[in-house]
C-alpha positions as a LaTeX table, in Angstrom:
\begin{tabular}{lrrr}
\hline
Residue & $x$ (\AA) & $y$ (\AA) & $z$ (\AA) \\
\hline
Met1 & 122.99 & 102.28 & 79.61 \\
Thr2 & 124.11 & 103.07 & 76.21 \\
Thr3 & 125.68 & 106.52 & 75.76 \\
His4 & 125.69 & 107.90 & 72.19 \\
Lys5 & 128.33 & 110.12 & 71.03 \\
Asn6 & 127.34 & 113.75 & 70.81 \\
Leu7 & 128.04 & 114.84 & 67.23 \\
Leu8 & 127.62 & 118.54 & 68.09 \\
Gly9 & 130.59 & 118.46 & 70.37 \\
Gly10 & 128.75 & 119.28 & 73.58 \\
Pro11 & 129.23 & 117.39 & 76.90 \\
Asp12 & 128.07 & 113.74 & 77.27 \\
Pro13 & 124.86 & 113.09 & 79.42 \\
Thr14 & 125.41 & 112.73 & 83.02 \\
Tyr15 & 124.01 & 109.69 & 84.82 \\
Leu16 & 123.96 & 109.82 & 88.54 \\
Pro17 & 124.72 & 106.45 & 90.39 \\
Glu18 & 121.68 & 104.50 & 91.69 \\
Asn19 & 120.93 & 104.18 & 95.33 \\
Glu20 & 119.18 & 100.78 & 95.54 \\
Asp21 & 118.88 & 100.87 & 99.44 \\
Ala22 & 117.12 & 104.24 & 99.31 \\
Tyr23 & 114.70 & 102.96 & 96.45 \\
Arg24 & 114.04 & 99.85 & 98.51 \\
Leu25 & 113.25 & 101.84 & 101.66 \\
Leu26 & 110.71 & 103.98 & 99.65 \\
Gly27 & 109.24 & 101.09 & 97.64 \\
Glu28 & 109.37 & 97.65 & 99.29 \\
Glu29 & 109.43 & 99.00 & 102.89 \\
Ser30 & 107.08 & 101.92 & 102.24 \\
Arg31 & 109.15 & 104.19 & 104.48 \\
Pro32 & 108.18 & 107.90 & 104.51 \\
Pro33 & 110.50 & 110.25 & 102.61 \\
Val34 & 111.53 & 111.92 & 105.88 \\
Glu35 & 113.08 & 108.63 & 107.08 \\
Val36 & 114.70 & 108.03 & 103.77 \\
Ala37 & 116.25 & 111.51 & 103.59 \\
Ala38 & 117.60 & 111.10 & 107.12 \\
Ala39 & 119.11 & 107.62 & 106.31 \\
His40 & 120.32 & 108.79 & 102.79 \\
Pro41 & 120.80 & 112.62 & 102.88 \\
Thr42 & 122.44 & 112.58 & 99.35 \\
Phe43 & 119.28 & 110.94 & 97.80 \\
Ser44 & 117.60 & 113.83 & 96.05 \\
Leu45 & 114.25 & 111.91 & 95.42 \\
Ala46 & 113.48 & 111.87 & 99.05 \\
Trp47 & 113.96 & 115.65 & 99.26 \\
Ala48 & 111.87 & 116.19 & 96.21 \\
Met49 & 108.99 & 114.07 & 97.57 \\
Leu50 & 109.14 & 116.07 & 100.88 \\
Ala51 & 109.18 & 119.35 & 98.77 \\
Asp52 & 106.15 & 118.24 & 96.91 \\
Asp53 & 104.28 & 117.13 & 99.99 \\
Ala54 & 105.01 & 120.46 & 101.73 \\
Phe55 & 103.91 & 122.38 & 98.72 \\
Glu56 & 100.56 & 120.47 & 98.32 \\
Ala57 & 99.95 & 121.11 & 102.04 \\
Gly58 & 100.54 & 124.89 & 101.57 \\
Arg59 & 103.78 & 124.93 & 103.45 \\
Val60 & 105.55 & 126.82 & 100.58 \\
Val61 & 108.73 & 128.02 & 102.67 \\
Glu62 & 109.28 & 124.48 & 103.89 \\
Ser63 & 108.88 & 123.07 & 100.31 \\
Tyr64 & 111.42 & 125.67 & 99.24 \\
Ala65 & 113.89 & 124.49 & 101.93 \\
Tyr66 & 113.42 & 120.87 & 101.02 \\
Ala67 & 113.77 & 121.55 & 97.39 \\
Arg68 & 116.92 & 123.68 & 97.79 \\
Thr69 & 118.48 & 120.86 & 99.96 \\
Gly70 & 117.82 & 118.20 & 97.36 \\
Tyr71 & 118.99 & 120.47 & 94.58 \\
His72 & 122.35 & 121.23 & 96.26 \\
Arg73 & 122.80 & 117.56 & 97.28 \\
Gly74 & 122.03 & 116.71 & 93.70 \\
Leu75 & 124.61 & 119.27 & 92.36 \\
Asp76 & 127.19 & 117.65 & 94.51 \\
Ala77 & 126.32 & 114.19 & 93.09 \\
Leu78 & 126.40 & 115.49 & 89.50 \\
Arg79 & 129.85 & 117.02 & 90.00 \\
Arg80 & 131.13 & 113.65 & 91.50 \\
Ala81 & 129.69 & 111.98 & 88.37 \\
Gly82 & 131.74 & 114.14 & 86.16 \\
Trp83 & 129.25 & 116.96 & 85.22 \\
Lys84 & 131.08 & 120.16 & 84.46 \\
Gly85 & 128.13 & 122.62 & 85.09 \\
His86 & 126.17 & 122.03 & 81.86 \\
Gly87 & 124.95 & 119.40 & 79.56 \\
Pro88 & 122.31 & 116.84 & 79.49 \\
Ile89 & 121.01 & 115.14 & 82.65 \\
Pro90 & 118.56 & 112.60 & 81.11 \\
Trp91 & 115.14 & 112.26 & 82.68 \\
Glu92 & 114.82 & 108.60 & 81.55 \\
His93 & 117.63 & 107.65 & 83.90 \\
Arg94 & 115.89 & 106.87 & 87.22 \\
Ala95 & 118.61 & 108.19 & 89.45 \\
Asn96 & 118.57 & 111.66 & 87.74 \\
Arg97 & 114.86 & 112.23 & 88.53 \\
Gly98 & 115.40 & 113.24 & 92.15 \\
Phe99 & 117.71 & 116.05 & 91.12 \\
Leu100 & 115.49 & 117.13 & 88.26 \\
Arg101 & 112.28 & 117.08 & 90.46 \\
Cys102 & 114.07 & 119.16 & 93.15 \\
Leu103 & 115.04 & 121.78 & 90.47 \\
Ala104 & 111.38 & 121.95 & 89.32 \\
Ala105 & 110.22 & 122.06 & 92.98 \\
Leu106 & 112.61 & 124.88 & 93.73 \\
Ala107 & 111.36 & 126.86 & 90.63 \\
Arg108 & 107.79 & 126.29 & 91.72 \\
Ala109 & 108.28 & 127.36 & 95.41 \\
Ala110 & 110.54 & 130.33 & 94.45 \\
Gly111 & 107.69 & 131.53 & 92.33 \\
Glu112 & 105.31 & 131.34 & 95.17 \\
Ile113 & 107.58 & 133.34 & 97.48 \\
Gly114 & 108.12 & 136.09 & 94.84 \\
Glu115 & 111.72 & 135.11 & 93.80 \\
Gln116 & 111.12 & 135.58 & 90.15 \\
Asp117 & 114.75 & 135.58 & 88.97 \\
Glu118 & 115.30 & 132.17 & 90.78 \\
Thr119 & 112.08 & 130.77 & 89.35 \\
Glu120 & 113.11 & 131.76 & 85.74 \\
Arg121 & 116.64 & 130.50 & 86.23 \\
Cys122 & 115.56 & 127.10 & 87.60 \\
Trp123 & 113.04 & 126.54 & 84.80 \\
Gln124 & 115.60 & 127.31 & 82.20 \\
Phe125 & 118.16 & 125.08 & 83.96 \\
Leu126 & 115.66 & 122.28 & 83.88 \\
Lys127 & 114.85 & 122.81 & 80.23 \\
Asp128 & 118.54 & 122.97 & 79.33 \\
Ser129 & 119.17 & 119.81 & 81.30 \\
Ser130 & 116.28 & 117.71 & 80.11 \\
Glu131 & 113.48 & 118.68 & 77.71 \\
Glu132 & 111.54 & 115.58 & 78.80 \\
Ala133 & 111.79 & 116.60 & 82.59 \\
Tyr134 & 110.81 & 120.09 & 81.74 \\
Ala135 & 107.74 & 118.83 & 79.76 \\
Glu136 & 106.74 & 116.41 & 82.56 \\
Leu137 & 107.30 & 118.85 & 85.47 \\
Lys138 & 106.36 & 122.25 & 84.34 \\
Arg139 & 102.53 & 122.00 & 84.59 \\
\hline
\end{tabular}
């Protein structure tokens, strides 16, 4: 992946490392997200899928818990990748999508349980991290 120099002086984009085994389990082996999360607890995409499934089934508190888990695991991974608490987290990089989806799922579930400050903070964090993710996920 090519990284372009940021002429405005802000931080470079952060690209999380790929987890090919987790993608293989979800894709080729069609394993359910709960199994993938158990086998790869740092893989935020599995947590995002669990959060989305729970939300769609009306289990909002469960969705919130899954999203918060994936969000925090993603923050840990971002920090390990050199992220300093702000800056771009590109949506087009496949490995970043799990974290960004968890952030959106957390915003959505927080809104449903009346956590308005958290909802607004998460949506703003998503927008600041990736305009593309925000446009895709805030529907």
